[in-house]
Coordinates of C-alpha atoms in Angstrom, one line a residue:
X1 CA 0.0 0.0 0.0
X2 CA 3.1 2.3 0.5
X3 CA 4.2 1.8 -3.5
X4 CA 4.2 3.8 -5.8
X5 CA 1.6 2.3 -7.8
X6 CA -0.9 2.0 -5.1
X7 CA -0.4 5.7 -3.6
X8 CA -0.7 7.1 -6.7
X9 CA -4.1 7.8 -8.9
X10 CA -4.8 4.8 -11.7
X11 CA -4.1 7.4 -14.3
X12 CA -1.5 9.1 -12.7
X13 CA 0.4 10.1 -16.0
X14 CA -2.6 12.1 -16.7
X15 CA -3.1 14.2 -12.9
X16 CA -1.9 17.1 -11.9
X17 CA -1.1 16.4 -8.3
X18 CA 0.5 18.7 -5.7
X19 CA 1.4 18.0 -2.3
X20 CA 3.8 19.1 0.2
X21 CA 7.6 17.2 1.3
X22 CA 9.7 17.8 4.1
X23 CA 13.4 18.7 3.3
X24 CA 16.0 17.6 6.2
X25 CA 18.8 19.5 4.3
X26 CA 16.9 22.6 4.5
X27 CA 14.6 22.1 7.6
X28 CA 11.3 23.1 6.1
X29 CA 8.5 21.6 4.0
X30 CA 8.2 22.3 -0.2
X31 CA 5.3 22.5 -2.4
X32 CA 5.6 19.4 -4.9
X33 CA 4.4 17.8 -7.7
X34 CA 4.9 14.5 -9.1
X35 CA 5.9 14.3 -12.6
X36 CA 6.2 10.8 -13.5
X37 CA 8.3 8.7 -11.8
X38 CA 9.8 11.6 -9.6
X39 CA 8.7 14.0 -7.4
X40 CA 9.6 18.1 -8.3
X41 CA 10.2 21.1 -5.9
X42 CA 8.0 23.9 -6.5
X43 CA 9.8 26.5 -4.5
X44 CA 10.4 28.8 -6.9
X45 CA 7.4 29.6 -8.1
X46 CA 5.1 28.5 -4.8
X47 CA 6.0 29.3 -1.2
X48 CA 2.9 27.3 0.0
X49 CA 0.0 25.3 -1.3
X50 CA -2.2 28.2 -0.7
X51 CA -0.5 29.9 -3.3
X52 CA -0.7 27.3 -5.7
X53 CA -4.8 26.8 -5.1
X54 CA -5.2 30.7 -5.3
X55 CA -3.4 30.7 -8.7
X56 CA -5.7 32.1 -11.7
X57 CA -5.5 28.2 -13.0
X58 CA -3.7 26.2 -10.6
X59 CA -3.3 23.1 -12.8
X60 CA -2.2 25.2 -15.7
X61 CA -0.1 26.7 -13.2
X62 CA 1.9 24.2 -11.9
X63 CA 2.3 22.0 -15.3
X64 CA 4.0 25.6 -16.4
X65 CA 6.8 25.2 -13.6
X66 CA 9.9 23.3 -14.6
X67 CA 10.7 22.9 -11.3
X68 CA 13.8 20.2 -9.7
X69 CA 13.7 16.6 -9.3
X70 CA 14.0 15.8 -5.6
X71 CA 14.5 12.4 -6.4
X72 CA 12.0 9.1 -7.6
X73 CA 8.9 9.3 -6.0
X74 CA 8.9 5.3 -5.1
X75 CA 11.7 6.1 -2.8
X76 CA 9.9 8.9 -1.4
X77 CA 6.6 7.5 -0.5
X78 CA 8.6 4.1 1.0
X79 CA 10.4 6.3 2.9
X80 CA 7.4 8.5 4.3
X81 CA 6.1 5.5 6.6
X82 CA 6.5 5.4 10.1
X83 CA 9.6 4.8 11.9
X84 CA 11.2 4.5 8.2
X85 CA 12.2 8.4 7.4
X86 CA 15.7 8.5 7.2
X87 CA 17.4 11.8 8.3
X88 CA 18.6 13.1 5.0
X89 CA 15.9 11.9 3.0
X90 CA 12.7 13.9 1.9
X91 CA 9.0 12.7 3.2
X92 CA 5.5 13.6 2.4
X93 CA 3.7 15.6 4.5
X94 CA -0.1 16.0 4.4
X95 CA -0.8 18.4 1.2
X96 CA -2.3 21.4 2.7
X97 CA -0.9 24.2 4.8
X98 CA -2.7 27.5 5.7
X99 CA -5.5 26.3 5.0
X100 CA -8.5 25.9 7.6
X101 CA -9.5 22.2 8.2
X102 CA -12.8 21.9 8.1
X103 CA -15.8 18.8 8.0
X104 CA -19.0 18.2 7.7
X105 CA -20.7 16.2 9.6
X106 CA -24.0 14.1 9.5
X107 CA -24.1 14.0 5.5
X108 CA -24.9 10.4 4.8
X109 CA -28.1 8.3 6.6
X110 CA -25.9 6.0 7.8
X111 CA -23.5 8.5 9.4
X112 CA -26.7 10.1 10.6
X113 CA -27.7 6.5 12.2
X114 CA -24.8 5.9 14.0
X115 CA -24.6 9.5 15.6
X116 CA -27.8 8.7 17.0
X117 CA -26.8 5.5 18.3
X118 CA -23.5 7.3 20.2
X119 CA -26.5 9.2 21.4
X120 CA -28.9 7.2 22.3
X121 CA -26.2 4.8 24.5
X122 CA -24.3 7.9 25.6
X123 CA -21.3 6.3 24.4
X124 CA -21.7 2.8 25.5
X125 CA -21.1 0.5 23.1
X126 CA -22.0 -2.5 24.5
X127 CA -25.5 -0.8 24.0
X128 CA -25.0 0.1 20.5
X129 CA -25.8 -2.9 18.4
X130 CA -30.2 -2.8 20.5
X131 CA -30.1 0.4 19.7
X132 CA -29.1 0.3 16.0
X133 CA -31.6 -2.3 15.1
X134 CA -34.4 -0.1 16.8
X135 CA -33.3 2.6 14.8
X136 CA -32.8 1.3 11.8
X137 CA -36.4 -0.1 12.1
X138 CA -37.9 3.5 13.1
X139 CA -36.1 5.9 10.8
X140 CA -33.8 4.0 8.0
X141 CA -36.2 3.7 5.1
X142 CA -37.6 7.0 6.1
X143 CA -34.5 8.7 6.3
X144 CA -33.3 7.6 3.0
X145 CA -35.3 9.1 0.6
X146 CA -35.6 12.3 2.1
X147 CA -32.9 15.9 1.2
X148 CA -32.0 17.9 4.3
X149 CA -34.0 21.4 4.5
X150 CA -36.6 19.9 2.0
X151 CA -40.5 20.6 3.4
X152 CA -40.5 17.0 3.4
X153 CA -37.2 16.9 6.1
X154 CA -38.7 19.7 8.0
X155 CA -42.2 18.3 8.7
X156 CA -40.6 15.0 9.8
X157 CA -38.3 17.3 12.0
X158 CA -41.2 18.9 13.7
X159 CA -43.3 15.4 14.2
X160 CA -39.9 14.3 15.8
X161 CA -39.9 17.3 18.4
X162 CA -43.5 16.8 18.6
X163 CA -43.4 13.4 20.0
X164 CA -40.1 14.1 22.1
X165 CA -37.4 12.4 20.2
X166 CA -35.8 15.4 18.6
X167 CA -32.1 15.5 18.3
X168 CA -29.2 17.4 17.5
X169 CA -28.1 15.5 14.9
X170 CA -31.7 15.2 13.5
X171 CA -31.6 18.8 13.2
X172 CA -28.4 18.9 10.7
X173 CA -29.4 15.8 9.3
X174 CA -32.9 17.4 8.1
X175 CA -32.5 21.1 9.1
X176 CA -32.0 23.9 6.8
X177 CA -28.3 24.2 8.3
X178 CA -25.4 21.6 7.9
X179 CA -23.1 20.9 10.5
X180 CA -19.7 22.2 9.6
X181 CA -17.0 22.4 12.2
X182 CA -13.2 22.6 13.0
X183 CA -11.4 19.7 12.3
X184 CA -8.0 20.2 12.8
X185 CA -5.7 23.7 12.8
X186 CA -3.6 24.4 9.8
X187 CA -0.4 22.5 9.3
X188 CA -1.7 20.1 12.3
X189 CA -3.1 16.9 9.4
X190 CA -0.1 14.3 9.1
X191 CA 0.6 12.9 5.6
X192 CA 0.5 9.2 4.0
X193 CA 2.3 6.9 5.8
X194 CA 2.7 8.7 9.0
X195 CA 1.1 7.4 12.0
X196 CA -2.9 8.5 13.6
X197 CA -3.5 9.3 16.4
X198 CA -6.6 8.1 19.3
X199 CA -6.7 8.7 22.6
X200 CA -5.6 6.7 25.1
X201 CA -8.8 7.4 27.5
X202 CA -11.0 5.8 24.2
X203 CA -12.5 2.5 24.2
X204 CA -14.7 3.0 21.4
X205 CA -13.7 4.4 18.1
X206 CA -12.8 3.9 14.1
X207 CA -11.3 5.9 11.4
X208 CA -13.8 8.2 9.5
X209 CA -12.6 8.2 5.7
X210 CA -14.0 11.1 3.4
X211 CA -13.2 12.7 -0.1
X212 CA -11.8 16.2 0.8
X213 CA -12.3 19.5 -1.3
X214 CA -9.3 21.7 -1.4
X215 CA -10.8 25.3 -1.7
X216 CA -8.9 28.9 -1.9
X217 CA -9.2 31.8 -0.9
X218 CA -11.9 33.1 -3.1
X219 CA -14.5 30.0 -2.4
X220 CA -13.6 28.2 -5.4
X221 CA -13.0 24.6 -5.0
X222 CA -9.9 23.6 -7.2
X223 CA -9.2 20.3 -6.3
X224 CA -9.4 17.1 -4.2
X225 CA -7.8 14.6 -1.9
X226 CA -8.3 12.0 0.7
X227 CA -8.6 12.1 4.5
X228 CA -9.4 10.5 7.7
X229 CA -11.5 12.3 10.4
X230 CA -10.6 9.7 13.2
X231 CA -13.3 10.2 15.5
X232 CA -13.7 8.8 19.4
X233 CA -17.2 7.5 19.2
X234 CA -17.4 7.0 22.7
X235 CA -16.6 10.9 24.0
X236 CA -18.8 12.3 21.3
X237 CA -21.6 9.7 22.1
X238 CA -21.9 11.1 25.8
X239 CA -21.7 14.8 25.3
X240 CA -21.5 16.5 21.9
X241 CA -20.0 19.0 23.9
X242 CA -16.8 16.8 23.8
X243 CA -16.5 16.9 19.8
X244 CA -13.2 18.9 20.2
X245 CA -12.1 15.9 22.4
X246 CA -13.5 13.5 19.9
X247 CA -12.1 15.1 17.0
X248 CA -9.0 17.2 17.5
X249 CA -6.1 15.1 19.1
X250 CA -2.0 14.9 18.2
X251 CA -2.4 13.2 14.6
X252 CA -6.1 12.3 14.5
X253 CA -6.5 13.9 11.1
X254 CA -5.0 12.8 7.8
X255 CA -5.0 14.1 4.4
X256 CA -3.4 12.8 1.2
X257 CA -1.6 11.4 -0.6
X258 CA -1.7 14.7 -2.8
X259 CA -4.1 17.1 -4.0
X260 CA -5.3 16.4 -7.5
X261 CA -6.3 19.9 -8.8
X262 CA -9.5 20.1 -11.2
X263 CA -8.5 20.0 -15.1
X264 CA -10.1 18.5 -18.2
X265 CA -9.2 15.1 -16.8
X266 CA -10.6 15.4 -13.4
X267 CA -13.6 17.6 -12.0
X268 CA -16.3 18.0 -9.6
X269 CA -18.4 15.4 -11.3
X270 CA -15.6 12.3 -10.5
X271 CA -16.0 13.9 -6.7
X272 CA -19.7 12.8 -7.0
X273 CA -19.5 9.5 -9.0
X274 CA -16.6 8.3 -6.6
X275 CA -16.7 5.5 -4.7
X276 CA -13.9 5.0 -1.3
X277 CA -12.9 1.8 -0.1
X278 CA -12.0 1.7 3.7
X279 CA -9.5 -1.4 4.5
X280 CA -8.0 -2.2 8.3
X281 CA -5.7 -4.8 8.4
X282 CA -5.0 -5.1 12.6
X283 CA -1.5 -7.2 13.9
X284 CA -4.2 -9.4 15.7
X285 CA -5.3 -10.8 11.9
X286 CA -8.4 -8.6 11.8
X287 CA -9.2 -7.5 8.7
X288 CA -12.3 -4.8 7.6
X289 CA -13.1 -4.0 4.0
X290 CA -16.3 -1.3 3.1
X291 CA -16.8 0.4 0.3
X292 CA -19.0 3.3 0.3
X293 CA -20.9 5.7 -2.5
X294 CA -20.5 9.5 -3.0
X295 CA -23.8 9.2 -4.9
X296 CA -25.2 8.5 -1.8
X297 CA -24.2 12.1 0.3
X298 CA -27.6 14.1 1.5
X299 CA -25.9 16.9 0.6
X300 CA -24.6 18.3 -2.7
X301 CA -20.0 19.0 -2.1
X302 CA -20.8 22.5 -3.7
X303 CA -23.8 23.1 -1.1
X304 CA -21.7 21.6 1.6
X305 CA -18.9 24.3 0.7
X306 CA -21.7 27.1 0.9
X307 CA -22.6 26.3 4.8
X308 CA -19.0 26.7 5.3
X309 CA -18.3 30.4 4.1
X310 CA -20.0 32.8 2.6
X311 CA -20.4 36.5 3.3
X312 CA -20.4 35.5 7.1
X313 CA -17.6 33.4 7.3
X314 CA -14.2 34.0 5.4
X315 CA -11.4 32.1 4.7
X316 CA -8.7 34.5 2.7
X317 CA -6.1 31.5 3.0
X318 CA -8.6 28.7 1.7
X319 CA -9.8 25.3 3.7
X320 CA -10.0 22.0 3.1
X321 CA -13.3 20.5 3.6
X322 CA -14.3 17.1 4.8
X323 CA -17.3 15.6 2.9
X324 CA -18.6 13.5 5.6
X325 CA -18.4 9.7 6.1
X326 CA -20.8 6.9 5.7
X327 CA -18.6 4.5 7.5
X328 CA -18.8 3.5 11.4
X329 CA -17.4 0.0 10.8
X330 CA -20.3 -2.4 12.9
X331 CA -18.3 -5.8 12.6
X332 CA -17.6 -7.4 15.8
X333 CA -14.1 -7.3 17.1
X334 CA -13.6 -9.9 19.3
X335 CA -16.4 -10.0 22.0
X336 CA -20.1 -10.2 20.1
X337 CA -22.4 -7.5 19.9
X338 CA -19.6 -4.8 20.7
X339 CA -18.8 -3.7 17.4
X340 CA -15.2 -2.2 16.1
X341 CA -12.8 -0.3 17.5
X342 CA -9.3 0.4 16.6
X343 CA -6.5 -1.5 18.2
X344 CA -2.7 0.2 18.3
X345 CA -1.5 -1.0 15.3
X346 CA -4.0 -1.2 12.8
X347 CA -3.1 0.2 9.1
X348 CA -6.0 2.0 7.8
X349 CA -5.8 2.0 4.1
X350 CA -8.6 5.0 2.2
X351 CA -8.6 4.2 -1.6
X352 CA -9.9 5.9 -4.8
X353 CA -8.6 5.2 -8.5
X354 CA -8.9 9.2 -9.4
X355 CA -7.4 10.3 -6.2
X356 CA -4.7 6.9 -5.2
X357 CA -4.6 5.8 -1.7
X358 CA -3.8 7.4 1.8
X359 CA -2.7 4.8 4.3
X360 CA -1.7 5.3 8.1
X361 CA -0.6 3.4 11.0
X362 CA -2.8 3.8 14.4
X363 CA -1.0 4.7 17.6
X364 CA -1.9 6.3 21.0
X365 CA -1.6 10.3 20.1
X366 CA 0.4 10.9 23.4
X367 CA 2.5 8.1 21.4
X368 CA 3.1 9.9 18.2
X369 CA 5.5 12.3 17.6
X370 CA 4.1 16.1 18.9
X371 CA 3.5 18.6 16.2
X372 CA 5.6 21.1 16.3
X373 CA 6.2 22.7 13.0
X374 CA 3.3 25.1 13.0
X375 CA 2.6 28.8 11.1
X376 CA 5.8 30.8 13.0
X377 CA 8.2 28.2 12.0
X378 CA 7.0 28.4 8.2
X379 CA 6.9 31.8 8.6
X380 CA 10.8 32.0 9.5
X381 CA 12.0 29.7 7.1
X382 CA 10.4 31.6 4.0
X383 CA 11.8 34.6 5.1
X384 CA 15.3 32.9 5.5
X385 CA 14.8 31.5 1.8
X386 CA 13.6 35.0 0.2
X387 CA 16.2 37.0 1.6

C-alpha cells in the first residue's frame, strides 16, 4: 500500500497532483508535484500550497513550472512511513498548509444513524448494536429518501420534536443548516504513511474516511484529496460537547496522498460519482473491508462548501473540507455484539482510483510524535529563503 503504484491515482500520467515534502537538508517543507516517476520542488514559483490553489489556473499553473527533481517518488513515499524516514531523505507531508481544516458532519443516513446510536447509549457501546436495530427499524427507510431542509425533512423534524425524540443530529441531518466544524488547525493533518493518532482514554472508536475538497481563498473549490477524520465515538456519544475531544487530538486527522487539482481530466463530477474503499488490516489478523458511494451524500460537495463560508464566514487563505463519512465499521471485534474499535497498530488504508490511496498506522496520540512545526516556523524559514 506504500508503493508507488498504489499511492498514486490509476491514471496518474494524466493528474496534476501537488502535495507538500519535508526537506532535512533545508529544515522546512516544499510545495511538490509528481511528474512521472519523480517528485519536483515547486519552491520557486510557490512558497505554499495556498499559493498554488489561489493561482488564476492552478493546474495550468503548476504544469508551467519546470521545477527540480527531488529524487523518484517510489523512494519517497517508501520512505514516508512510520519509523522508516531517514534523516537526510525527503518525506511527504499531508498536502495542505494555511488552509483551515474543516468537515461536515452528518451528510450520509448511515453516518446520521450511527450518531444517534453514540447518542442514544451515551457512548456505551455495549448498547449500540439494540439500539441500531431499533433505529434502523424507526427511521432508516424513512431517512433515506428524504434531502435535508426539503418541506419533506422539516415536517418529519417537527413530528420528531413533537413526540419528544428530537435530536441534535436530527436537526443537521434534516434542518436547513449543515453541520460544519473545526477539524483540525492548519499544518496540524499528518501525511500518508505517517502514524494517527486516538486517545488513550477511548474504548470505542474507528477511522472516519472522506473525499476532501481543497478550496482557496476566493470560495472556489480547485481540487481534491483524501482524509481520515478519526473520530472517538465514545466521547462524542456522551456529550457533543466533547466533539473537540473526539475530534481534535495529536495526529487524529489525515490528508493525502496529494491534491489532485480540477483539469479536463478530473472535475467535480468524478468527486460525486466516486466510490472510497475503507481497509483495516489489525496485527491481531483482523481485517475490515467497506466500500462506500459518494452518490449516496444528502448533501450536494458545492452546497456543503456554501454552509461553510460565505459573506459570514471567510477564509482569505482557503480550507480544506471534509465531505462527511458513511462509515462507522459495525463488525464485531472480538467480543459479540460490541462492534469495532481500533487496536494500536491497525493500518488503515482509504482508496480511490482518481485520487490513489492514503494509508496510516494507528497509535496512542500521546504516542506519536508532537507537532511542532506550526505557522511561526514556516513563517521563518520563508523569510530565511527569500532574503
Amino acid at each position: 500500500m506504500f508503493t508507488l503504484e498504489a499511492t498514486l491515482p490509476v491514471d496518474a500520467a494524466d493528474a496534476v497532483l501537488v502535495g507538500r515534502v519535508w526537506l532535512p537538508a533545508a529544515a522546512r517543507p516544499a510545495v511538490v508535484t509528481v511528474r512521472g516517476s519523480e517528485i519536483v520542488d515547486l519552491s520557486e514559483a510557490f512558497d505554499t500550497i495556498t499559493d498554488v490553489l489561489d493561482a488564476a489556473e492552478p493546474a495550468k499553473a503548476v504544469a508551467a513550472v519546470p521545477g527540480n527533481s527531488l529524487g523518484g517518488a517510489a523512494e519517497i513515499i517508501a520512505g514516508s512511513v512510520a519509523g522508516q524516514h531517514k534523516p537526510d531523505r525527503p518525506h511527504l507531508l499531508a498536502p495542505c498548509d494555511l488552509q483551515a481544516i474543516k468537515a461536515a458532519g452528518v451528510t450520509f443516513v448511515k453516518s446520521l444513524l450511527e450518531r444517534l446510536i453514540e447518542e442514544d447509549v451515551k457512548g456505551d457501546m455495549s448498547r449500540a448494536d439494540e439500539s441500531r436495530h431499533m433505529l434502523e427499524a424507526e427511521l432508516g427507510t424513512e431517512l433515506a429518501r428524504l434531502r435535508p431542509g426539503s418541506d419533506e425533512a422539516l415536517e418529519l423534524r417537527r413530528l420528531m420534536k413533537a413526540t419528544g425524540r428530537w435530536s441534535q443530529y436530527l436537526e443537521v441531518g434534516l434542518g436547513p443548516y449543515a453541520e460544519i466544524f473545526t477539524k483540525a488547525q492548519p499544518m496540524s493533518a499528518v501525511g500518508t504513511g505517517a502514524e494517527i493518532g486516538i486517545h488513550r482514554a477511548s474504548t470505542w472508536n474507528n477511522p472516519e474516511p472522506e473525499i476532501v475538497l481543497a478550496v482557496n481563498g476566493r470560495n472556489e473549490v480547485v481540487g481534491a484529496t483524501l482524509g481520515n477524520d478519526v473520530n472517538l465515538r465514545d466521547f462524542e456519544g456522551r456529550s457533543a460537547l466533547l466533539l473537540g475531544r473526539a475530534k481534535d487530538n495529536n495526529a487524529s486527522c489525515a490528508i493525502g496522498p496529494f491534491i489532485r487539482l480540477f483539469d479536463a481530466a478530473f472535475d467535480m463530477d468524478d468527486v460525486r460519482d466516486a466510490d472510497v474503499e475503507l481497509t483495516i488490516r489489525g496485527e491481531d489478523g483482523f481485517t475490515l473491508r467497506e466500500v462506500s458511494h459518494m452518490a449516496e451524500i444528502s448533501r450536494d460537495p458545492l452546497d456543503l462548501v456554501q454552509h461553510a463560508t460565505g459573506l459570514d464566514h471567510q477564509y482569505p487563505d482557503g480550507f480544506v473540507l471534509f465531505l462527511g463519512t458513511m462509515f462507522a465499521p459495525t463488525a464485531d471485534r472480538g467480543v459479540p455484539g460490541l462492534g469495532f474499535t481500533h487496536k494500536v497498530g491497525d493500518v488503515v488504508s482509504i482508496a480511490t482510483p482518481k485520487l490513489g490511496t492514503l494509508a496510516n498506522r494507528v497509535n496512542y496520540a500521546d504516542a506519536i510524535e508532537p507537532w511542532s512545526y506550526g505557522i511561526r516556523a514556516l513563517m521563518k524559514s520563508l523569510a530565511l529563503r527569500n532574503a
